[in-house]
Coordinates of C-alpha atoms (C1' of nucleotides) in Angstrom, one line a residue:
Chain A
M208 CA -114.8 133.1 79.0
S209 CA -113.0 133.2 82.1
T210 CA -114.1 135.3 84.9
V211 CA -112.8 138.7 85.7
V212 CA -111.2 139.1 89.3
T213 CA -109.7 142.5 90.1
R214 CA -108.6 144.2 93.3
F215 CA -107.5 147.3 95.0
A216 CA -104.7 146.7 97.4
P217 CA -103.7 149.9 99.6
S218 CA -101.4 150.1 101.9
P219 CA -103.1 152.0 104.9
T220 CA -100.8 154.8 105.7
G221 CA -103.3 157.8 105.2
Y222 CA -106.4 158.9 103.3
L223 CA -107.1 157.7 99.8
H224 CA -105.7 160.1 97.7
V225 CA -106.6 160.3 93.8
G226 CA -104.3 158.4 92.4
G227 CA -105.5 155.5 94.3
A228 CA -109.1 156.2 93.7
R229 CA -108.4 156.1 90.2
T230 CA -106.5 153.1 90.2
A231 CA -109.5 151.3 92.5
L232 CA -112.1 152.9 89.8
F233 CA -110.4 151.6 87.0
S234 CA -110.2 147.9 88.9
W235 CA -113.7 148.3 89.7
L236 CA -115.1 149.6 86.0
L237 CA -113.2 146.5 84.9
A238 CA -115.1 144.0 86.9
R239 CA -118.4 145.6 86.4
H240 CA -117.9 145.7 82.9
T241 CA -118.3 141.7 82.9
G242 CA -121.4 141.8 84.5
G243 CA -122.6 139.9 87.5
E244 CA -119.6 137.6 87.0
G245 CA -116.7 139.9 87.8
K246 CA -115.4 140.5 91.2
F247 CA -113.7 143.6 92.7
L248 CA -111.7 142.8 95.9
L249 CA -110.3 145.0 98.5
R250 CA -107.0 143.9 100.4
I251 CA -105.4 145.9 103.2
E252 CA -101.6 145.9 102.5
D253 CA -100.4 146.5 106.0
T254 CA -96.9 144.6 105.9
D255 CA -95.1 148.2 107.0
L256 CA -96.0 147.7 110.8
A257 CA -94.3 151.1 111.5
R258 CA -96.3 152.9 108.9
S259 CA -99.9 151.4 108.6
T260 CA -102.5 152.3 111.0
E261 CA -106.2 150.9 111.7
Q262 CA -107.3 154.6 111.6
A263 CA -106.0 154.7 108.1
T264 CA -108.1 151.5 107.1
I265 CA -111.0 152.9 108.3
Q266 CA -110.6 156.0 106.3
L267 CA -109.5 154.4 103.3
L268 CA -112.6 152.1 103.5
E269 CA -114.9 155.3 104.4
D270 CA -113.4 156.9 101.4
L271 CA -114.2 154.1 99.0
R272 CA -117.7 153.8 100.3
W273 CA -118.0 157.4 99.7
L274 CA -117.0 156.8 96.1
G275 CA -119.5 154.0 95.8
L276 CA -116.8 151.8 94.8
H277 CA -118.2 148.6 96.6
W278 CA -116.0 145.5 97.0
D279 CA -117.3 142.0 96.7
N280 CA -115.2 140.3 99.8
A281 CA -117.0 143.1 102.3
D282 CA -117.2 140.0 104.8
S283 CA -113.7 138.4 104.7
L284 CA -111.5 141.6 103.8
V285 CA -108.1 140.6 103.5
Y286 CA -105.3 141.8 106.1
Q287 CA -101.8 140.8 105.1
S288 CA -100.5 141.5 108.6
K289 CA -102.8 138.8 109.9
R290 CA -101.7 136.2 107.4
Q291 CA -97.8 135.7 108.6
D292 CA -98.3 131.9 109.0
I293 CA -99.3 131.5 105.8
Y294 CA -96.2 133.2 104.1
N295 CA -94.0 131.5 106.6
E296 CA -94.9 128.1 105.2
I297 CA -94.4 129.3 101.9
I298 CA -91.2 130.4 102.6
K299 CA -90.2 127.7 104.5
N300 CA -91.0 125.4 101.5
L301 CA -89.0 127.7 99.1
I302 CA -85.9 127.3 101.7
A303 CA -86.6 123.7 101.3
K304 CA -86.1 123.8 97.7
N305 CA -83.2 126.1 97.8
H306 CA -85.5 128.9 95.9
A307 CA -85.0 131.2 98.9
Y308 CA -82.3 131.8 101.8
E309 CA -81.2 133.7 104.6
A310 CA -78.9 136.7 104.2
W311 CA -77.3 138.5 107.1
E312 CA -76.1 142.0 105.7
T313 CA -77.1 145.1 107.9
Q314 CA -78.7 147.7 106.1
E315 CA -75.6 149.8 106.7
E316 CA -73.4 147.4 105.0
L317 CA -76.0 147.3 102.1
A318 CA -76.0 150.9 102.0
A319 CA -71.9 150.9 101.8
L320 CA -72.1 148.3 99.0
R321 CA -74.5 150.4 97.0
A322 CA -72.3 153.6 97.7
Q323 CA -69.4 151.7 96.4
A324 CA -71.3 150.6 93.1
E325 CA -72.8 154.0 92.5
K326 CA -69.2 155.3 92.7
A327 CA -67.7 152.8 90.2
K328 CA -70.8 153.9 88.2
R329 CA -72.0 150.4 88.5
A330 CA -75.6 149.3 89.1
F331 CA -75.7 147.3 92.8
I332 CA -77.2 144.1 91.9
Y333 CA -77.4 141.5 94.9
R334 CA -76.8 137.9 94.2
R335 CA -76.1 135.2 96.8
R336 CA -73.2 135.2 99.2
K337 CA -71.7 132.6 100.8
Y338 CA -71.3 132.9 104.6
S339 CA -68.9 130.2 106.5
P340 CA -70.3 128.4 109.4
E341 CA -68.3 130.8 111.8
Q342 CA -69.5 133.7 110.2
I343 CA -73.1 132.8 110.7
A344 CA -72.3 131.8 113.9
K345 CA -70.6 135.5 114.7
F346 CA -73.6 136.9 113.6
Q347 CA -76.0 135.0 115.7
E348 CA -74.0 135.7 118.5
E349 CA -74.0 139.8 117.8
G350 CA -77.9 139.0 117.8
R351 CA -78.2 139.8 114.1
K352 CA -81.1 138.9 112.3
S353 CA -81.2 137.5 109.0
V354 CA -83.9 138.4 106.2
I355 CA -85.1 136.0 103.4
R356 CA -84.2 136.2 100.0
F357 CA -85.6 135.0 96.9
A358 CA -83.0 133.1 94.4
T359 CA -84.2 134.7 91.5
P360 CA -83.2 132.5 88.6
V361 CA -81.2 134.5 86.5
K362 CA -82.2 134.8 83.1
Q363 CA -84.4 137.3 80.8
Y364 CA -88.0 138.0 82.1
S365 CA -90.8 139.5 80.1
F366 CA -94.2 140.1 80.4
F367 CA -97.3 141.4 78.0
D368 CA -98.6 144.9 79.2
V369 CA -102.2 145.8 78.2
I370 CA -102.2 149.4 78.8
A371 CA -98.7 149.7 76.7
E372 CA -99.8 147.0 74.5
K373 CA -96.6 145.3 74.4
E374 CA -93.9 143.1 75.8
I375 CA -92.0 144.6 78.6
V376 CA -88.6 143.1 79.1
Q377 CA -86.1 142.9 81.6
P378 CA -82.1 141.6 80.4
E379 CA -81.0 138.6 82.4
E380 CA -78.3 140.9 84.0
E381 CA -80.4 142.8 86.2
C382 CA -81.8 140.0 87.8
Q383 CA -81.3 140.2 91.7
D384 CA -82.0 138.2 94.9
F385 CA -84.4 140.3 96.5
V386 CA -85.8 140.3 100.2
I387 CA -89.3 138.4 100.7
R388 CA -89.0 138.1 104.5
K389 CA -87.6 141.4 106.7
T390 CA -86.2 140.9 109.9
D391 CA -89.2 141.7 111.6
G392 CA -90.8 138.4 109.9
M393 CA -93.0 140.1 108.0
P394 CA -93.1 139.4 104.1
T395 CA -92.3 142.2 101.9
Y396 CA -94.7 144.0 99.5
H397 CA -93.4 141.6 96.8
F398 CA -94.0 138.5 98.3
A399 CA -97.2 138.9 100.1
V400 CA -98.9 140.6 96.6
V401 CA -97.7 137.7 94.8
V402 CA -99.1 134.9 97.1
D403 CA -102.4 136.9 97.9
D404 CA -103.2 137.8 94.2
A405 CA -102.8 134.0 93.6
E406 CA -105.0 132.9 96.2
M407 CA -107.6 135.3 95.7
G408 CA -107.7 134.5 92.0
I409 CA -107.0 137.6 91.0
T410 CA -106.7 137.6 87.0
H411 CA -106.0 141.4 86.3
I412 CA -104.3 143.3 88.0
L413 CA -104.2 147.5 87.5
R414 CA -101.9 149.4 89.3
G415 CA -99.8 152.6 89.1
Q416 CA -96.5 152.6 86.9
E417 CA -94.3 152.7 89.6
H418 CA -94.9 149.2 89.8
T419 CA -93.8 148.2 86.3
K420 CA -90.3 147.1 87.2
N421 CA -91.7 145.1 90.0
T422 CA -93.6 143.2 87.8
F423 CA -90.4 141.2 86.7
L424 CA -89.7 140.1 90.5
H425 CA -93.6 139.0 90.6
I426 CA -93.6 136.8 87.9
A427 CA -90.3 135.1 88.8
L428 CA -91.8 134.2 92.2
Q429 CA -95.0 133.4 90.6
E430 CA -93.0 130.6 88.5
A431 CA -91.2 129.3 91.4
L432 CA -94.5 129.1 93.3
N433 CA -96.4 127.6 90.3
Y434 CA -98.6 130.3 90.1
P435 CA -100.6 131.2 87.1
R436 CA -99.8 134.9 85.7
P437 CA -102.5 137.2 85.7
T438 CA -102.9 140.3 83.0
Y439 CA -101.1 143.4 84.1
A440 CA -101.9 147.0 83.2
H441 CA -99.7 149.6 84.2
L442 CA -101.5 153.2 84.9
S443 CA -99.7 156.2 84.2
T444 CA -99.2 158.8 86.7
I445 CA -101.3 161.7 87.4
Q446 CA -99.5 165.0 87.6
N447 CA -100.1 168.4 89.1
L448 CA -100.5 171.2 86.2
D449 CA -96.6 172.0 86.9
G450 CA -95.4 168.5 86.0
T451 CA -94.5 167.0 89.6
K452 CA -96.3 164.0 90.7
M453 CA -99.3 164.5 92.4
G454 CA -99.2 163.0 96.1
K455 CA -99.8 163.7 99.8
R456 CA -96.2 165.8 100.1
D457 CA -97.9 168.5 97.9
R458 CA -100.3 169.4 101.0
D459 CA -97.3 169.1 103.3
K460 CA -95.0 171.3 100.9
K461 CA -98.0 174.3 100.9
V462 CA -98.3 174.1 104.8
R463 CA -94.4 174.4 105.5
E464 CA -94.3 177.3 102.7
A465 CA -97.1 178.8 104.8
A466 CA -95.1 178.7 108.0
H467 CA -92.2 179.8 106.9
N468 CA -93.8 182.8 105.7
F469 CA -95.7 183.4 108.7
I470 CA -92.7 183.1 110.9
K471 CA -90.8 185.5 108.3
N472 CA -93.6 188.0 108.3
T473 CA -94.7 188.0 112.0
K474 CA -91.5 187.3 113.8
T475 CA -93.0 184.7 115.9
S476 CA -91.0 182.0 117.4
I477 CA -91.2 178.3 117.0
E478 CA -92.2 177.7 120.9
A479 CA -95.0 180.5 120.6
I480 CA -96.4 178.8 117.4
A481 CA -96.1 175.4 119.1
S482 CA -97.5 175.9 122.1
K483 CA -100.7 176.9 120.2
T484 CA -100.8 173.2 119.3
T485 CA -100.0 170.1 121.0
L486 CA -96.9 169.7 118.8
A487 CA -93.9 169.6 120.6
A488 CA -91.2 172.7 119.6
S489 CA -88.5 170.6 118.7
R490 CA -90.8 168.5 116.5
L491 CA -92.0 171.4 114.8
E492 CA -88.4 172.6 114.2
E493 CA -87.3 169.4 112.7
W494 CA -90.1 169.8 110.4
L495 CA -89.3 172.9 109.3
S496 CA -85.8 172.6 108.7
N497 CA -86.1 169.0 106.9
S498 CA -88.3 169.4 103.9
K499 CA -88.2 165.3 104.0
S500 CA -89.8 165.1 107.1
Q501 CA -93.7 165.2 106.8
L502 CA -96.6 166.1 109.3
D503 CA -99.3 164.2 109.0
P504 CA -103.2 165.6 108.4
S505 CA -104.0 166.2 112.0
E506 CA -100.9 167.8 112.8
H507 CA -101.8 169.9 109.9
D508 CA -105.0 170.8 111.4
Q509 CA -103.9 171.8 114.5
L510 CA -100.7 173.8 113.0
M511 CA -102.8 175.7 110.2
P512 CA -104.6 178.1 112.5
A513 CA -101.8 179.0 114.5
I514 CA -100.1 180.2 111.3
G515 CA -103.1 182.2 109.7
L516 CA -103.8 179.3 107.0
N517 CA -107.2 178.7 106.0
P518 CA -107.6 174.9 105.1
K519 CA -109.5 176.3 101.9
D520 CA -106.0 177.3 100.6
L521 CA -104.6 173.7 101.0
P522 CA -104.1 171.9 97.6
E523 CA -107.1 169.1 97.2
I524 CA -105.4 165.8 96.3
L525 CA -107.0 163.7 98.9
V526 CA -110.5 162.0 98.3
H527 CA -111.7 163.7 101.5
D528 CA -110.6 167.0 100.4
F529 CA -113.1 166.9 97.7
R530 CA -115.8 165.2 99.6
K531 CA -115.0 168.2 102.3
N532 CA -115.0 170.8 99.5
G533 CA -118.4 170.0 98.2
Y534 CA -117.6 167.8 95.2
L535 CA -120.2 165.0 94.2
P536 CA -118.6 161.2 93.9
E537 CA -119.9 160.8 90.4
A538 CA -118.2 164.1 89.4
L539 CA -114.8 163.3 90.8
L540 CA -115.0 159.9 89.6
N541 CA -116.3 160.6 85.8
F542 CA -113.4 163.1 85.9
L543 CA -110.8 161.0 87.1
A544 CA -111.9 158.2 84.5
L545 CA -111.2 160.4 81.9
L546 CA -107.6 160.8 83.2
G547 CA -106.0 158.1 80.9
W548 CA -109.0 156.7 79.6
S549 CA -111.9 157.8 76.9
P550 CA -114.8 156.1 75.6
G551 CA -114.0 157.8 72.3
E552 CA -117.0 159.5 70.1
N553 CA -116.1 162.9 72.1
K554 CA -118.1 161.2 74.9
E555 CA -117.2 163.0 78.3
L556 CA -120.2 163.3 80.8
M557 CA -121.4 159.9 81.8
S558 CA -123.3 158.4 84.3
M559 CA -121.7 155.6 86.4
D560 CA -123.7 153.1 84.4
E561 CA -122.6 154.3 81.4
M562 CA -118.8 154.3 82.3
V563 CA -119.3 150.4 83.6
Q564 CA -120.7 149.9 80.0
L565 CA -118.1 151.7 78.1
F566 CA -115.1 150.7 79.8
S567 CA -112.4 148.8 78.1
I568 CA -108.8 148.5 79.3
E569 CA -107.5 148.7 75.6
R570 CA -108.7 152.4 75.5
I571 CA -106.6 153.5 78.6
S572 CA -103.5 155.6 77.1
N573 CA -100.1 155.2 78.5
A574 CA -99.4 158.9 78.7
N575 CA -99.4 160.8 82.0
A576 CA -102.1 163.4 82.6
K577 CA -102.3 166.5 84.6
F578 CA -105.1 167.1 87.1
D579 CA -106.8 170.3 86.2
R580 CA -109.1 171.5 89.0
T581 CA -111.2 173.7 86.9
K582 CA -112.2 171.0 84.5
L583 CA -113.3 168.9 87.8
L584 CA -115.3 172.0 88.8
A585 CA -117.0 172.0 85.4
F586 CA -117.9 168.6 85.7
N587 CA -119.2 168.9 89.4
T588 CA -121.2 172.1 87.9
E589 CA -122.7 169.4 85.2
K590 CA -123.5 166.8 87.5
L591 CA -125.0 169.3 90.2
K592 CA -127.2 170.8 87.4
A593 CA -128.3 167.4 86.8
A594 CA -129.0 165.8 90.0
P595 CA -132.8 165.7 91.5
T596 CA -133.4 167.7 94.2
E597 CA -133.8 164.7 96.5
R598 CA -130.4 163.6 95.6
L599 CA -129.1 166.9 96.4
V600 CA -130.5 167.1 99.9
M601 CA -128.6 163.4 100.6
A602 CA -125.6 164.9 99.2
M603 CA -125.9 167.9 101.3
R604 CA -126.5 166.0 104.2
D605 CA -123.2 164.0 103.6
F606 CA -121.5 167.3 102.8
L607 CA -122.7 168.4 106.1
S608 CA -121.4 165.4 108.1
V609 CA -117.8 166.6 107.3
N610 CA -118.6 170.3 107.6
E611 CA -120.0 170.1 111.2
D612 CA -119.4 173.6 111.9
S613 CA -121.8 175.2 109.1
P614 CA -124.8 176.9 110.3
L615 CA -126.6 174.9 107.5
S616 CA -126.6 171.7 110.1
R617 CA -129.3 173.3 111.5
A618 CA -131.6 172.9 108.6
T619 CA -134.3 170.7 107.6
D620 CA -134.4 168.4 104.6
E621 CA -137.3 170.5 103.3
Q622 CA -135.3 174.1 103.9
L623 CA -132.3 172.2 102.2
A624 CA -134.4 171.1 99.2
T625 CA -136.0 174.8 99.2
L626 CA -132.5 176.3 98.9
I627 CA -131.2 173.8 96.5
D628 CA -133.8 174.7 94.1
M629 CA -133.3 178.3 94.8
K630 CA -129.6 177.9 94.1
R631 CA -129.7 175.9 90.8
G632 CA -126.4 176.9 89.0
I633 CA -124.1 176.0 92.1
R634 CA -120.5 174.7 91.4
T635 CA -120.1 173.1 94.5
L636 CA -122.1 172.3 97.6
R637 CA -119.8 174.5 99.5
E638 CA -121.1 177.3 97.3
L639 CA -124.6 176.3 98.5
D640 CA -123.4 176.3 101.9
D641 CA -121.8 179.5 101.5
A642 CA -124.6 181.5 99.5
T643 CA -127.2 180.1 102.4
R644 CA -125.7 180.0 105.5
F645 CA -126.8 183.3 106.5
F646 CA -130.4 182.1 106.9
F647 CA -129.2 179.9 109.9
I648 CA -127.4 182.5 111.6
P649 CA -129.1 184.6 114.5
D650 CA -130.2 187.9 113.3
D651 CA -127.9 189.8 115.3
Q652 CA -125.3 188.3 114.4
I653 CA -125.0 189.2 110.8
A654 CA -121.6 190.8 110.2
Y655 CA -121.7 193.8 107.8
D656 CA -119.4 193.9 105.2
A657 CA -117.4 197.3 105.5
A658 CA -117.1 197.7 101.6
A659 CA -120.5 196.3 100.9
V660 CA -122.2 198.9 103.2
E661 CA -120.1 202.0 102.2
K662 CA -121.0 200.9 98.4
N663 CA -124.8 200.1 98.5
L664 CA -125.9 202.1 101.8
K665 CA -123.8 205.2 102.4
K666 CA -122.4 206.4 99.0
N667 CA -123.9 209.3 97.5
N668 CA -125.0 211.0 101.1
N669 CA -126.6 207.6 102.1
E670 CA -128.5 207.3 99.2
G671 CA -129.1 203.6 99.4
A672 CA -129.9 203.8 103.2
G673 CA -132.7 206.0 102.3
V674 CA -134.2 203.5 99.6
L675 CA -134.1 201.0 102.5
R676 CA -136.0 203.0 104.9
D677 CA -138.6 203.4 102.5
L678 CA -138.5 199.6 101.8
Q679 CA -138.3 199.2 105.4
T680 CA -142.3 200.9 105.4
I681 CA -143.5 198.9 102.4
L682 CA -142.4 195.6 103.6
T683 CA -143.6 196.3 106.7
S684 CA -147.2 196.7 105.1
A685 CA -146.8 193.9 102.7
P686 CA -150.3 191.5 102.4
D687 CA -148.5 188.6 102.9
W688 CA -145.0 187.4 102.8
T689 CA -144.5 185.3 99.4
A690 CA -141.9 186.1 97.0
A691 CA -144.7 187.1 94.5
T692 CA -146.1 189.9 96.4
L693 CA -143.1 190.9 97.8
E694 CA -141.7 191.3 94.0
H695 CA -144.8 193.0 93.1
A696 CA -144.9 195.6 96.1
V697 CA -140.9 196.5 95.4
Q698 CA -141.5 196.8 91.7
S699 CA -144.2 199.4 92.1
Y700 CA -141.6 201.2 94.4
C701 CA -139.1 201.1 92.0
T702 CA -141.5 202.3 89.4
E703 CA -142.8 205.3 91.0
K704 CA -139.5 206.4 92.1
N705 CA -138.0 205.5 88.7
L706 CA -135.3 202.9 90.0
G707 CA -133.6 200.1 88.3
L708 CA -134.0 197.0 90.7
G709 CA -130.3 196.6 91.3
K710 CA -130.7 200.1 93.2
V711 CA -133.3 198.7 95.6
A712 CA -132.2 195.0 95.6
Q713 CA -128.7 195.5 96.7
P714 CA -129.4 197.5 99.8
I715 CA -131.8 195.0 101.1
R716 CA -129.3 192.2 100.4
V717 CA -126.7 194.0 102.5
A718 CA -129.4 194.5 105.5
V719 CA -130.2 190.7 105.3
T720 CA -127.1 189.0 104.2
G721 CA -124.2 191.5 105.2
S722 CA -123.1 191.2 101.9
T723 CA -123.5 191.9 98.0
V724 CA -124.6 188.3 97.1
S725 CA -127.5 185.9 97.6
P726 CA -129.6 183.8 96.1
P727 CA -132.6 185.8 93.9
I728 CA -133.6 188.5 97.0
F729 CA -137.3 187.7 96.7
Q730 CA -137.3 184.1 97.2
S731 CA -134.9 185.0 99.9
L732 CA -137.2 187.4 101.9
E733 CA -140.0 184.5 101.9
F734 CA -137.4 182.1 103.0
L735 CA -136.2 184.2 105.9
G736 CA -139.4 185.1 107.0
R737 CA -141.1 188.7 108.0
E738 CA -139.9 188.8 111.3
S739 CA -136.2 188.0 110.3
T740 CA -136.3 190.2 107.5
L741 CA -137.5 193.1 109.2
A742 CA -135.5 192.7 112.3
R743 CA -132.1 192.6 110.0
I744 CA -133.4 195.4 108.1
S745 CA -133.7 198.0 111.2
R746 CA -130.5 196.7 113.0
C747 CA -128.5 197.5 109.9
L748 CA -130.2 201.0 109.6
S749 CA -129.4 201.5 113.2
T750 CA -125.7 200.7 112.9
L751 CA -125.3 203.2 110.2
Chain K
rG854 C1' -76.5 158.3 85.4
rG855 C1' -78.3 153.0 84.0
rC856 C1' -83.2 151.1 82.8
rC857 C1' -88.7 151.4 81.5
rC858 C1' -92.7 154.4 80.1
rC859 C1' -94.3 158.6 77.3
rG860 C1' -94.8 163.5 73.8
rU861 C1' -102.0 166.1 69.5
rC862 C1' -104.5 173.2 71.4
rG863 C1' -102.8 176.1 78.1
rU864 C1' -105.6 171.5 80.1
rC865 C1' -108.2 166.2 79.4
rU866 C1' -108.4 164.1 75.0
rA867 C1' -110.8 162.2 69.4
rG868 C1' -107.5 160.3 65.8
rA869 C1' -105.3 153.3 64.6
rG870 C1' -102.1 156.0 56.3
rG871 C1' -106.2 159.4 52.4
rC872 C1' -112.8 160.7 55.9
rC873 C1' -108.0 166.3 59.0
rU874 C1' -108.5 172.8 56.0
rA875 C1' -106.9 167.9 62.8
rG876 C1' -112.7 167.1 66.0
rG877 C1' -115.0 168.0 71.1
rA878 C1' -114.8 169.4 76.2
rC879 C1' -112.8 172.8 80.1
rA880 C1' -109.8 177.3 80.7
rC881 C1' -109.1 181.9 78.0
rG882 C1' -111.1 186.5 75.2
rG883 C1' -115.8 189.0 73.1
rC884 C1' -120.9 189.7 72.9
rC885 C1' -125.9 188.6 74.9
rC886 C1' -129.3 187.6 79.2
rU887 C1' -129.4 189.6 84.3
rU888 C1' -131.4 192.7 91.1
rU889 C1' -126.2 190.3 93.4
rC890 C1' -123.1 185.4 92.6
rA891 C1' -123.5 181.6 89.5
rA892 C1' -125.8 179.2 85.7
rG893 C1' -127.2 179.9 80.4
rG894 C1' -126.8 181.4 74.9
rC895 C1' -123.8 182.8 70.8
rC896 C1' -118.9 184.0 68.5
rG897 C1' -113.8 183.9 68.8
rC898 C1' -108.5 182.4 69.8
rG899 C1' -105.9 177.7 70.1
rA900 C1' -102.1 171.5 69.0
rC901 C1' -100.1 167.1 65.5
rA902 C1' -92.1 168.5 69.8
rC903 C1' -87.7 168.7 66.4
rG904 C1' -85.2 166.4 62.0
rG905 C1' -85.1 162.7 59.1
rG906 C1' -86.8 158.5 56.3
rU907 C1' -90.6 154.8 54.0
rU908 C1' -95.2 155.8 50.8
rC909 C1' -98.7 158.6 45.4
rG910 C1' -99.8 160.0 50.4
rA911 C1' -97.9 160.5 57.6
rA912 C1' -100.4 163.4 63.3
rU913 C1' -101.1 158.0 62.3
rC914 C1' -95.3 153.4 60.2
rC915 C1' -89.4 153.3 61.3
rC916 C1' -85.0 155.8 63.1
rG917 C1' -82.5 159.9 66.0
rU918 C1' -82.7 164.4 68.8
rC919 C1' -85.0 167.1 72.3
rG920 C1' -88.6 166.8 76.2
rG921 C1' -91.4 164.9 80.4
rG922 C1' -92.3 161.1 83.7
rG923 C1' -91.2 156.4 86.7
rU924 C1' -87.6 153.3 88.6
rC925 C1' -83.1 151.7 90.8
rA926 C1' -85.2 149.6 99.7
rC927 C1' -85.5 145.1 105.0
rC928 C1' -91.7 151.3 101.8
rA929 C1' -95.3 149.8 99.2

RNA sequence: GGCCCCGUCGUCUAGAGGCCUAGGACACGGCCCUUUCAAGGCCGCGACACGGGUUCGAAUCCCGUCGGGGUCACCA
């Protein structure tokens, strides 16, 4: 049996998004499924000099590491931008054999040709064009740069797609001579992928459906270069609930929408908004009026406070978004795996090991899937419930590393463990943060929610405040400060006054947290400690 | 528009001619538990896109219609 070698080959133009993560996951699962033999390799496709950034590469690797999708060529990561000489050598041979040639049309000329074809309701097919020596001399004189095109042998191409489970065919009239080297000297995607996949010994290529048609170009190139043909599997698209493609544009769309609303509602000028950021007003203006233009994430981050948009309201689409919002990687991965794949037999929740064991490419579906965040939330809840406390302490540390402004950063591991056990039942790590950060805020900085104060303390002629005063006395004289003792003392008070626990717990909650929600109240008081609890109660009472 | 792919509850899916009165999960509705928020327990609602075939028998096979997605770059 031959070895399985898969790869994930992102282009570093931004953070990893969930679609890419799912492609990486399937490739990883396929390799791991074969045991120690299989290899999962990573390659950085940075041939687009204008759009690729080093920052994006770093982020991509970090996201992959966070997911636990480790690649087997860690010490020899492939960057296409560093392999220009290798590509050029192969292209030179192709030209020598007349399998490739120089082409001189400018992008404008090509666009005109396409427009013409479209007008005539014809498909535009580029085939080799003849240039006279005089023409070429003139082009060179003008300083034109040529591209190299592949002289595609005109014939019918077909390949077997293991997900569609059938032969996908392209008729010969659709063949065209595509660019393999750009005017800037870099190879195009089509050329670099074919060369690198062959060189890296890739046996199985899993990629998005948008590449299905590209495959014909790739196999034509493989034939000319005498490369073996890998197995192809094209994954369906992940969509938003409304059926549109889920992508990075969604975030930009949301920010733009919010910006327009803000301007409309507050009559703020674009200049005024821009002045709160490092963005130029002209840039902002261009972005607002042109729905095709996009801001990058760091620009979004600056703009959001200026237009009153909370980051939590952004659609989660990047792996990093889910990390920051308190999802566990194993939950995201388990959920993603089920978008297009199922092990059958009604099995859904799986450990990574189980997924590796059960994975098979034949069971991947060819139908598009919608990304339903509520189901992901449910998966996260289950994983959180099943995880041992130590695992969650680590997860919480990771969460805090990307949420540095949280007061919980001040907690010790031991405290985190206590909080985790106190608050079992949370759905995200962010919920734990939200629910327990009041512990770490200075006593005199608790902000009281007006509605909560009204309802639980002031209503019915300060009924709650009266209860709170009684409790102040009781708690002050508590023999020790454990949840059990405090509960016992408060319960006796309830019995004596014939009050339900709710009538008593809520006023304390408001005094101690500023709001109506907290972990179980007596455990919370024990955690907070006698001093802070009493300080908060008296401060609360004094503000009434 | 041409070409390619797809079409089972709202969503993710099980289902490879009779095990289907179509199963599970999430969501939703109801009830229960409860000091808050969660979590949890029980019950319920809910789908084979449509129309033709083939067959004793079709969610499963074939054809058409409709609907959705992808793609038509010197971006990957």
